[in-house]
Coordinates of N, CA and C in Angstrom, one line a residue:
X216 N -82.0 -109.9 -168.2 CA -80.6 -110.0 -168.1 C -80.2 -111.5 -168.2
X217 N -79.2 -111.8 -168.9 CA -78.7 -113.2 -169.1 C -78.4 -113.8 -167.7
X218 N -78.9 -115.0 -167.5 CA -78.7 -115.7 -166.2 C -77.2 -115.8 -165.8
X219 N -76.4 -116.0 -166.8 CA -74.9 -116.2 -166.6 C -74.3 -114.9 -166.0
X220 N -74.9 -113.8 -166.3 CA -74.3 -112.5 -165.9 C -75.0 -112.0 -164.6
X221 N -76.1 -112.6 -164.2 CA -76.8 -112.2 -163.0 C -76.0 -112.5 -161.8
X222 N -76.1 -111.7 -160.8 CA -75.4 -111.8 -159.5 C -75.5 -113.3 -159.0
X223 N -74.3 -113.8 -158.6 CA -74.3 -115.2 -158.2 C -75.2 -115.5 -157.0
X224 N -75.3 -114.5 -156.1 CA -76.1 -114.7 -154.9 C -77.6 -114.8 -155.3
X225 N -78.1 -114.1 -156.3 CA -79.4 -114.2 -156.8 C -79.6 -115.6 -157.5
X226 N -78.6 -116.0 -158.2 CA -78.7 -117.3 -158.9 C -78.7 -118.4 -157.9
X227 N -78.0 -118.3 -156.8 CA -78.0 -119.3 -155.7 C -79.4 -119.4 -155.1
X228 N -80.0 -118.3 -154.8 CA -81.4 -118.3 -154.3 C -82.4 -118.8 -155.3
X229 N -82.2 -118.7 -156.6 CA -83.1 -119.1 -157.6 C -83.0 -120.7 -157.7
X230 N -81.9 -121.3 -157.2 CA -81.8 -122.7 -157.2 C -81.2 -123.2 -158.5
X231 N -80.8 -124.5 -158.5 CA -80.2 -125.1 -159.7 C -78.7 -125.1 -159.6
X232 N -78.1 -125.4 -160.7 CA -76.7 -125.7 -160.8 C -75.8 -124.4 -160.8
X233 N -74.8 -124.4 -159.9 CA -73.8 -123.3 -159.9 C -72.5 -124.1 -160.2
X234 N -71.8 -123.7 -161.3 CA -70.6 -124.4 -161.6 C -69.5 -124.1 -160.6
X235 N -68.7 -125.1 -160.3 CA -67.6 -124.8 -159.3 C -66.6 -123.8 -159.8
X236 N -66.5 -123.6 -161.1 CA -65.5 -122.6 -161.6 C -66.2 -121.4 -162.1
X237 N -67.4 -121.1 -161.6 CA -68.1 -119.9 -161.9 C -67.2 -118.7 -161.6
X238 N -67.2 -117.7 -162.5 CA -66.3 -116.6 -162.3 C -66.6 -115.7 -161.1
X239 N -67.8 -115.8 -160.6 CA -68.2 -115.1 -159.4 C -68.1 -115.9 -158.1
X240 N -67.6 -117.1 -158.1 CA -67.5 -117.9 -157.0 C -66.6 -117.3 -155.9
X241 N -65.6 -116.5 -156.2 CA -64.8 -115.9 -155.2 C -65.6 -115.0 -154.3
X242 N -66.7 -114.5 -154.7 CA -67.5 -113.7 -153.8 C -68.2 -114.5 -152.8
X243 N -68.5 -115.7 -153.2 CA -69.1 -116.7 -152.2 C -68.1 -117.1 -151.2
X244 N -66.9 -117.4 -151.6 CA -65.8 -117.8 -150.7 C -65.5 -116.7 -149.7
X245 N -65.6 -115.4 -150.1 CA -65.4 -114.3 -149.2 C -66.4 -114.3 -148.0
X246 N -67.7 -114.6 -148.4 CA -68.7 -114.7 -147.3 C -68.5 -115.9 -146.4
X247 N -68.1 -117.0 -147.0 CA -67.8 -118.2 -146.2 C -66.6 -117.9 -145.2
X248 N -65.6 -117.3 -145.7 CA -64.5 -117.0 -144.8 C -64.9 -116.1 -143.6
X249 N -65.7 -115.1 -144.0 CA -66.3 -114.1 -142.9 C -67.1 -114.9 -141.9
X250 N -68.0 -115.8 -142.4 CA -68.9 -116.6 -141.6 C -68.1 -117.5 -140.7
X251 N -67.0 -118.1 -141.2 CA -66.2 -119.0 -140.3 C -65.6 -118.2 -139.1
X252 N -65.2 -117.0 -139.4 CA -64.6 -116.1 -138.3 C -65.7 -115.8 -137.3
X253 N -66.9 -115.3 -137.8 CA -68.0 -114.9 -136.9 C -68.6 -116.1 -136.2
X254 N -68.5 -117.3 -136.7 CA -69.1 -118.5 -136.1 C -68.4 -118.8 -134.8
X255 N -67.1 -118.6 -134.7 CA -66.3 -118.8 -133.5 C -66.9 -118.0 -132.4
X256 N -67.1 -116.7 -132.6 CA -67.7 -115.8 -131.6 C -69.1 -116.2 -131.3
X257 N -69.9 -116.6 -132.3 CA -71.3 -117.0 -132.0 C -71.3 -118.2 -131.1
X258 N -70.4 -119.2 -131.3 CA -70.5 -120.4 -130.5 C -69.8 -120.4 -129.2
X259 N -69.3 -119.2 -128.8 CA -68.8 -119.0 -127.5 C -69.7 -118.0 -126.7
X260 N -70.8 -117.6 -127.3 CA -71.7 -116.7 -126.7 C -72.2 -117.3 -125.4
X261 N -72.5 -116.4 -124.4 CA -72.9 -116.8 -123.1 C -74.3 -116.5 -122.7
X262 N -75.1 -115.9 -123.6 CA -76.5 -115.7 -123.3 C -77.3 -115.5 -124.6
X263 N -78.6 -115.7 -124.5 CA -79.5 -115.7 -125.6 C -79.4 -114.4 -126.4
X264 N -79.3 -113.2 -125.7 CA -79.2 -111.9 -126.4 C -78.0 -111.8 -127.2
X265 N -76.9 -112.3 -126.7 CA -75.6 -112.3 -127.4 C -75.6 -113.2 -128.6
X266 N -76.3 -114.4 -128.5 CA -76.4 -115.3 -129.6 C -77.2 -114.6 -130.7
X267 N -78.3 -114.0 -130.4 CA -79.2 -113.3 -131.4 C -78.3 -112.3 -132.1
X268 N -77.6 -111.5 -131.3 CA -76.8 -110.4 -131.9 C -75.7 -110.9 -132.8
X269 N -75.0 -112.0 -132.4 CA -74.0 -112.5 -133.3 C -74.5 -113.3 -134.5
X270 N -75.6 -114.0 -134.3 CA -76.2 -114.6 -135.5 C -76.8 -113.6 -136.5
X271 N -77.3 -112.5 -135.9 CA -77.8 -111.4 -136.8 C -76.7 -110.9 -137.6
X272 N -75.5 -110.8 -137.1 CA -74.4 -110.3 -137.8 C -74.0 -111.3 -139.0
X273 N -74.1 -112.6 -138.7 CA -73.8 -113.6 -139.7 C -74.9 -113.5 -140.8
X274 N -76.1 -113.5 -140.4 CA -77.2 -113.5 -141.4 C -77.4 -112.2 -142.2
X275 N -76.9 -111.1 -141.5 CA -77.1 -109.8 -142.2 C -78.5 -109.2 -142.0
X276 N -79.3 -109.9 -141.1 CA -80.6 -109.3 -140.8 C -80.9 -109.6 -139.3
X277 N -81.6 -108.6 -138.7 CA -81.9 -108.7 -137.3 C -82.8 -109.8 -136.9
X278 N -82.4 -110.7 -136.0 CA -83.2 -111.7 -135.5 C -84.1 -111.2 -134.4
X279 N -85.4 -111.4 -134.5 CA -86.4 -110.9 -133.5 C -86.1 -111.3 -132.1
X280 N -86.3 -110.4 -131.1 CA -86.1 -110.7 -129.7 C -86.9 -111.9 -129.2
X281 N -88.0 -112.2 -129.9 CA -88.9 -113.3 -129.5 C -88.3 -114.7 -129.9
X282 N -87.3 -114.7 -130.7 CA -86.7 -116.0 -131.1 C -85.5 -116.4 -130.3
X283 N -85.4 -117.7 -130.0 CA -84.3 -118.2 -129.2 C -83.5 -119.2 -130.0
X284 N -82.2 -119.1 -130.0 CA -81.3 -120.0 -130.7 C -80.3 -120.4 -129.7
X285 N -80.1 -121.7 -129.6 CA -79.0 -122.3 -128.7 C -77.8 -122.6 -129.5
X286 N -76.6 -122.4 -128.9 CA -75.4 -122.8 -129.5 C -75.0 -124.1 -128.9
X287 N -74.2 -124.9 -129.6 CA -73.6 -124.5 -130.9 C -74.6 -124.5 -132.0
X288 N -74.3 -123.6 -133.0 CA -75.1 -123.4 -134.2 C -74.1 -123.4 -135.4
X289 N -74.4 -124.1 -136.4 CA -73.4 -124.2 -137.5 C -74.0 -123.8 -138.8
X290 N -73.3 -122.9 -139.5 CA -73.7 -122.5 -140.9 C -72.4 -122.3 -141.7
X291 N -72.5 -122.5 -142.9 CA -71.3 -122.3 -143.8 C -71.4 -121.0 -144.5
X292 N -72.5 -120.4 -144.6 CA -72.7 -119.1 -145.3 C -73.4 -118.1 -144.5
X293 N -74.6 -118.4 -144.1 CA -75.4 -117.6 -143.1 C -76.2 -116.5 -143.7
X294 N -75.8 -115.9 -144.8 CA -76.5 -114.7 -145.3 C -77.8 -115.1 -146.1
X295 N -78.1 -116.4 -146.3 CA -79.3 -116.8 -146.9 C -80.2 -117.5 -145.9
X296 N -80.1 -117.1 -144.6 CA -81.0 -117.6 -143.6 C -81.9 -116.5 -143.2
X297 N -83.2 -116.8 -143.1 CA -84.2 -115.8 -142.6 C -84.9 -116.6 -141.5
X298 N -85.0 -115.9 -140.3 CA -85.6 -116.5 -139.1 C -86.8 -115.6 -138.7
X299 N -88.0 -116.2 -138.5 CA -89.1 -115.4 -138.1 C -89.2 -115.2 -136.7
X300 N -90.4 -114.8 -136.2 CA -90.7 -114.5 -134.8 C -91.1 -115.7 -134.0
X301 N -90.7 -115.7 -132.7 CA -91.1 -116.8 -131.8 C -90.6 -118.2 -132.2
X302 N -89.4 -118.2 -132.9 CA -88.8 -119.4 -133.3 C -87.9 -119.9 -132.2
X303 N -87.8 -121.2 -132.1 CA -86.9 -121.9 -131.1 C -86.0 -122.9 -131.9
X304 N -84.7 -122.7 -131.8 CA -83.8 -123.6 -132.5 C -82.9 -124.1 -131.4
X305 N -82.9 -125.4 -131.2 CA -82.2 -126.1 -130.1 C -80.7 -126.3 -130.5
X306 N -79.9 -126.9 -129.6 CA -78.5 -127.1 -129.7 C -78.1 -127.9 -131.0
X307 N -76.9 -127.5 -131.5 CA -76.1 -128.3 -132.5 C -76.8 -128.5 -133.8
X308 N -77.6 -127.5 -134.3 CA -78.2 -127.5 -135.6 C -77.2 -127.0 -136.6
X309 N -77.4 -127.6 -137.8 CA -76.6 -127.2 -139.0 C -77.5 -126.7 -140.1
X310 N -77.2 -125.5 -140.5 CA -78.0 -124.9 -141.6 C -77.0 -124.6 -142.8
X311 N -77.0 -125.4 -143.8 CA -76.2 -125.1 -145.0 C -77.1 -124.4 -145.9
X312 N -76.9 -123.1 -146.0 CA -77.9 -122.2 -146.6 C -77.6 -121.5 -147.9
X313 N -76.6 -122.0 -148.7 CA -76.3 -121.4 -149.9 C -77.6 -121.2 -150.8
X314 N -78.5 -122.2 -150.8 CA -79.7 -122.1 -151.6 C -80.8 -121.4 -150.9
X315 N -80.7 -121.0 -149.7 CA -81.7 -120.2 -149.0 C -82.5 -121.0 -148.0
X316 N -82.6 -120.6 -146.8 CA -83.4 -121.2 -145.8 C -84.3 -120.1 -145.2
X317 N -85.6 -120.4 -145.2 CA -86.6 -119.5 -144.6 C -87.4 -120.2 -143.5
X318 N -87.3 -119.7 -142.3 CA -88.0 -120.3 -141.1 C -89.1 -119.2 -140.8
X319 N -90.3 -119.6 -141.0 CA -91.4 -118.7 -140.7 C -91.6 -118.6 -139.1
X320 N -92.7 -118.0 -138.7 CA -93.0 -117.7 -137.3 C -93.4 -119.0 -136.6
X321 N -93.1 -119.0 -135.3 CA -93.6 -120.1 -134.3 C -93.1 -121.5 -134.6
X322 N -91.9 -121.6 -135.3 CA -91.4 -122.9 -135.6 C -90.5 -123.4 -134.5
X323 N -90.5 -124.7 -134.3 CA -89.7 -125.4 -133.3 C -88.7 -126.3 -134.0
X324 N -87.5 -126.2 -133.7 CA -86.4 -127.0 -134.4 C -85.6 -127.7 -133.3
X325 N -85.7 -129.0 -133.2 CA -85.0 -129.8 -132.2 C -83.5 -129.8 -132.4
X326 N -82.8 -130.4 -131.4 CA -81.4 -130.5 -131.4 C -80.9 -131.3 -132.6
X327 N -79.7 -131.0 -133.1 CA -79.0 -131.7 -134.2 C -79.8 -131.8 -135.5
X328 N -80.7 -130.9 -135.7 CA -81.4 -130.9 -137.0 C -80.5 -130.3 -138.1
X329 N -80.6 -130.9 -139.3 CA -79.8 -130.5 -140.4 C -80.7 -130.0 -141.5
X330 N -80.5 -128.7 -141.9 CA -81.3 -128.1 -143.0 C -80.2 -127.9 -144.1
X331 N -80.3 -128.7 -145.2 CA -79.3 -128.8 -146.2 C -79.8 -128.3 -147.5
X332 N -79.4 -127.2 -148.0 CA -79.9 -126.6 -149.3 C -78.9 -126.9 -150.5
X333 N -77.9 -127.7 -150.2 CA -76.8 -127.9 -151.2 C -76.6 -129.4 -151.5
X334 N -76.5 -129.6 -152.8 CA -76.2 -131.0 -153.2 C -75.2 -130.9 -154.3
X335 N -74.8 -132.0 -154.9 CA -73.9 -132.1 -156.0 C -74.4 -133.0 -157.1
X336 N -74.1 -132.7 -158.3 CA -74.6 -133.5 -159.4 C -74.0 -135.0 -159.3
X337 N -74.8 -135.9 -159.9 CA -74.4 -137.3 -159.9 C -73.2 -137.5 -160.9
X338 N -73.2 -136.8 -162.0 CA -72.2 -136.9 -163.0 C -70.8 -136.6 -162.4
X339 N -69.9 -137.6 -162.4 CA -68.6 -137.3 -161.8 C -67.8 -136.1 -162.4
X340 N -68.0 -135.8 -163.6 CA -67.3 -134.7 -164.3 C -67.8 -133.3 -163.8
X341 N -69.0 -133.3 -163.2 CA -69.7 -132.1 -162.7 C -69.8 -132.1 -161.2
X342 N -69.3 -133.1 -160.5 CA -69.6 -133.3 -159.1 C -69.1 -132.1 -158.2
X343 N -68.1 -131.4 -158.6 CA -67.7 -130.3 -157.7 C -68.6 -129.1 -157.8
X344 N -69.5 -129.1 -158.7 CA -70.5 -128.0 -158.8 C -71.5 -128.1 -157.8
X345 N -72.3 -127.1 -157.5 CA -73.4 -127.1 -156.5 C -74.7 -127.2 -157.2
X346 N -75.6 -128.0 -156.6 CA -77.0 -128.1 -157.1 C -77.8 -127.6 -155.9
X347 N -78.4 -126.4 -156.0 CA -79.0 -125.8 -154.9 C -80.5 -125.8 -154.9
X348 N -81.2 -125.9 -153.8 CA -82.6 -125.8 -153.7 C -83.0 -125.3 -152.3
X349 N -83.8 -124.3 -152.3 CA -84.2 -123.6 -151.0 C -85.1 -124.5 -150.1
X350 N -85.0 -124.2 -148.8 CA -85.9 -124.9 -147.8 C -86.8 -123.8 -147.2
X351 N -88.0 -124.1 -147.1 CA -89.0 -123.3 -146.5 C -89.7 -124.1 -145.4
X352 N -89.6 -123.5 -144.1 CA -90.3 -124.2 -143.0 C -91.4 -123.2 -142.6
X353 N -92.7 -123.6 -142.8 CA -93.8 -122.7 -142.7 C -94.2 -122.6 -141.2
X354 N -95.1 -121.6 -140.9 CA -95.6 -121.3 -139.6 C -95.9 -122.5 -138.8
X355 N -95.5 -122.5 -137.5 CA -95.9 -123.4 -136.5 C -95.5 -124.9 -136.8
X356 N -94.5 -125.1 -137.7 CA -94.0 -126.4 -137.9 C -93.1 -126.8 -136.8
X357 N -92.9 -128.1 -136.6 CA -92.0 -128.7 -135.6 C -91.1 -129.7 -136.2
X358 N -89.8 -129.5 -136.2 CA -88.9 -130.5 -136.7 C -88.2 -131.2 -135.5
X359 N -88.3 -132.5 -135.4 CA -87.8 -133.2 -134.3 C -86.3 -133.5 -134.3
X360 N -85.7 -133.8 -133.2 CA -84.3 -134.0 -133.0 C -83.7 -134.9 -134.1
X361 N -82.6 -134.4 -134.6 CA -81.8 -135.2 -135.5 C -82.4 -135.4 -136.9
X362 N -83.4 -134.7 -137.2 CA -84.0 -134.8 -138.6 C -83.1 -134.1 -139.6
X363 N -83.2 -134.5 -140.8 CA -82.5 -133.9 -141.9 C -83.5 -133.5 -143.0
X364 N -83.4 -132.3 -143.4 CA -84.3 -131.8 -144.5 C -83.4 -131.5 -145.7
X365 N -83.7 -132.1 -146.8 CA -82.8 -132.0 -148.0 C -83.2 -130.8 -148.9
X366 N -82.4 -130.5 -149.9 CA -82.6 -129.3 -150.7 C -84.0 -129.3 -151.4
X367 N -84.6 -128.1 -151.5 CA -85.8 -127.9 -152.3 C -87.1 -128.3 -151.6
X368 N -87.0 -128.5 -150.3 CA -88.2 -129.0 -149.5 C -88.9 -127.8 -148.8
X369 N -90.3 -128.0 -148.8 CA -91.1 -127.1 -148.0 C -91.8 -128.0 -146.9
X370 N -91.7 -127.5 -145.7 CA -92.4 -128.2 -144.5 C -93.6 -127.3 -144.3
X371 N -94.8 -127.9 -144.5 CA -96.0 -127.2 -144.4 C -96.4 -126.7 -143.0
X372 N -97.4 -125.7 -143.0 CA -97.8 -125.1 -141.8 C -98.3 -126.2 -140.8
X373 N -98.0 -126.1 -139.5 CA -98.4 -127.0 -138.5 C -97.8 -128.4 -138.6
X374 N -97.0 -128.7 -139.6 CA -96.5 -130.1 -139.8 C -95.5 -130.4 -138.7
X375 N -95.4 -131.7 -138.5 CA -94.4 -132.3 -137.6 C -93.5 -133.3 -138.4
X376 N -92.2 -133.1 -138.2 CA -91.2 -134.1 -138.8 C -90.7 -134.8 -137.6
X377 N -90.9 -136.2 -137.6 CA -90.5 -137.0 -136.4 C -88.9 -137.0 -136.3
X378 N -88.5 -137.2 -135.1 CA -87.0 -137.2 -134.8 C -86.4 -138.3 -135.7
X379 N -85.2 -137.9 -136.2 CA -84.4 -138.9 -137.0 C -84.8 -139.0 -138.4
X380 N -85.8 -138.4 -138.9 CA -86.3 -138.5 -140.2 C -85.4 -137.9 -141.3
X381 N -85.5 -138.4 -142.5 CA -84.8 -137.7 -143.6 C -85.9 -137.3 -144.6
X382 N -86.1 -136.0 -144.8 CA -87.2 -135.5 -145.6 C -86.7 -135.3 -147.0
X383 N -87.2 -136.0 -148.0 CA -86.8 -135.9 -149.4 C -87.9 -135.4 -150.3
X384 N -89.1 -135.2 -149.7 CA -90.3 -134.6 -150.4 C -91.0 -133.6 -149.6
X385 N -91.7 -132.7 -150.2 CA -92.4 -131.7 -149.4 C -93.4 -132.3 -148.4
X386 N -93.5 -131.7 -147.3 CA -94.4 -132.2 -146.2 C -95.7 -131.3 -146.2
X387 N -96.8 -131.9 -146.5 CA -98.1 -131.1 -146.5 C -98.4 -130.5 -145.1
X388 N -99.1 -129.5 -145.1 CA -99.6 -128.8 -143.9 C -100.4 -129.8 -143.1
X389 N -100.3 -129.7 -141.8 CA -101.1 -130.4 -140.8 C -100.9 -132.0 -141.0
X390 N -99.7 -132.4 -141.2 CA -99.4 -133.8 -141.2 C -98.2 -134.1 -140.4
X391 N -98.0 -135.4 -140.0 CA -96.8 -135.8 -139.3 C -96.1 -136.8 -140.2
X392 N -94.8 -136.6 -140.4 CA -94.1 -137.5 -141.3 C -92.9 -138.1 -140.4
X393 N -92.5 -139.3 -140.8 CA -91.4 -139.9 -140.1 C -90.7 -141.0 -141.0
X394 N -89.5 -141.3 -140.7 CA -88.8 -142.4 -141.3 C -87.7 -141.9 -142.3
X395 N -87.1 -142.9 -143.0 CA -86.1 -142.7 -144.0 C -86.4 -143.5 -145.2
X396 N -86.9 -142.8 -146.3 CA -87.2 -141.4 -146.4 C -88.6 -141.2 -145.6
X397 N -88.8 -139.9 -145.2 CA -90.0 -139.6 -144.4 C -91.2 -139.8 -145.3
X398 N -92.2 -140.4 -144.6 CA -93.5 -140.7 -145.2 C -94.6 -140.2 -144.2
X399 N -95.8 -139.9 -144.8 CA -96.9 -139.4 -143.9 C -97.3 -140.5 -143.0
X400 N -97.3 -140.2 -141.7 CA -97.8 -141.1 -140.7 C -99.2 -140.9 -140.3
X401 N -99.6 -139.6 -140.2 CA -101.0 -139.2 -139.9 C -101.2 -137.8 -140.2
X402 N -102.5 -137.4 -140.2 CA -102.9 -136.1 -140.4 C -103.3 -135.5 -139.0
X403 N -102.9 -134.2 -138.8 CA -103.3 -133.5 -137.6 C -104.6 -132.9 -137.7
X404 N -105.5 -133.2 -136.8 CA -106.9 -132.7 -136.8 C -106.9 -131.2 -136.4

């Protein structure tokens, strides 16, 4: 099937450029409007079970009872987020997930972490378009407080991203990265 005719949500998950005037963009805005309404209820939740229930409604998939998410939690879309088992997501995290965010099992995410799958072209005439890249956080990774993970990044198994880091390149398994931009600090034995 011609890529231009393929469902916009599949194209978003495939990554790359989505034109701001794409004829299917109205479907994206419908989901965004729904997510904005549901986010209000999510962020006034009063217990972990209620948070899981409301975030499951936003993502469209059941979040496992072994995972814990603290509010506030921010997302602009929500339906391209997948959260594994025994995941912990601390307060005030932002997941901009149009390009897709997958959090595997046993991941720890500190407060105020930003997972950003969306960017814009440098060319001013195309700047309103979206340039998408998925984020994958593999099993047992730990992302420290205030870190930002940019589009198209994979955080390897057992890896640690130091607090305040900006991750612009894939993080190998069993390494610790830190800084702006994040660089390998050491290997985990």
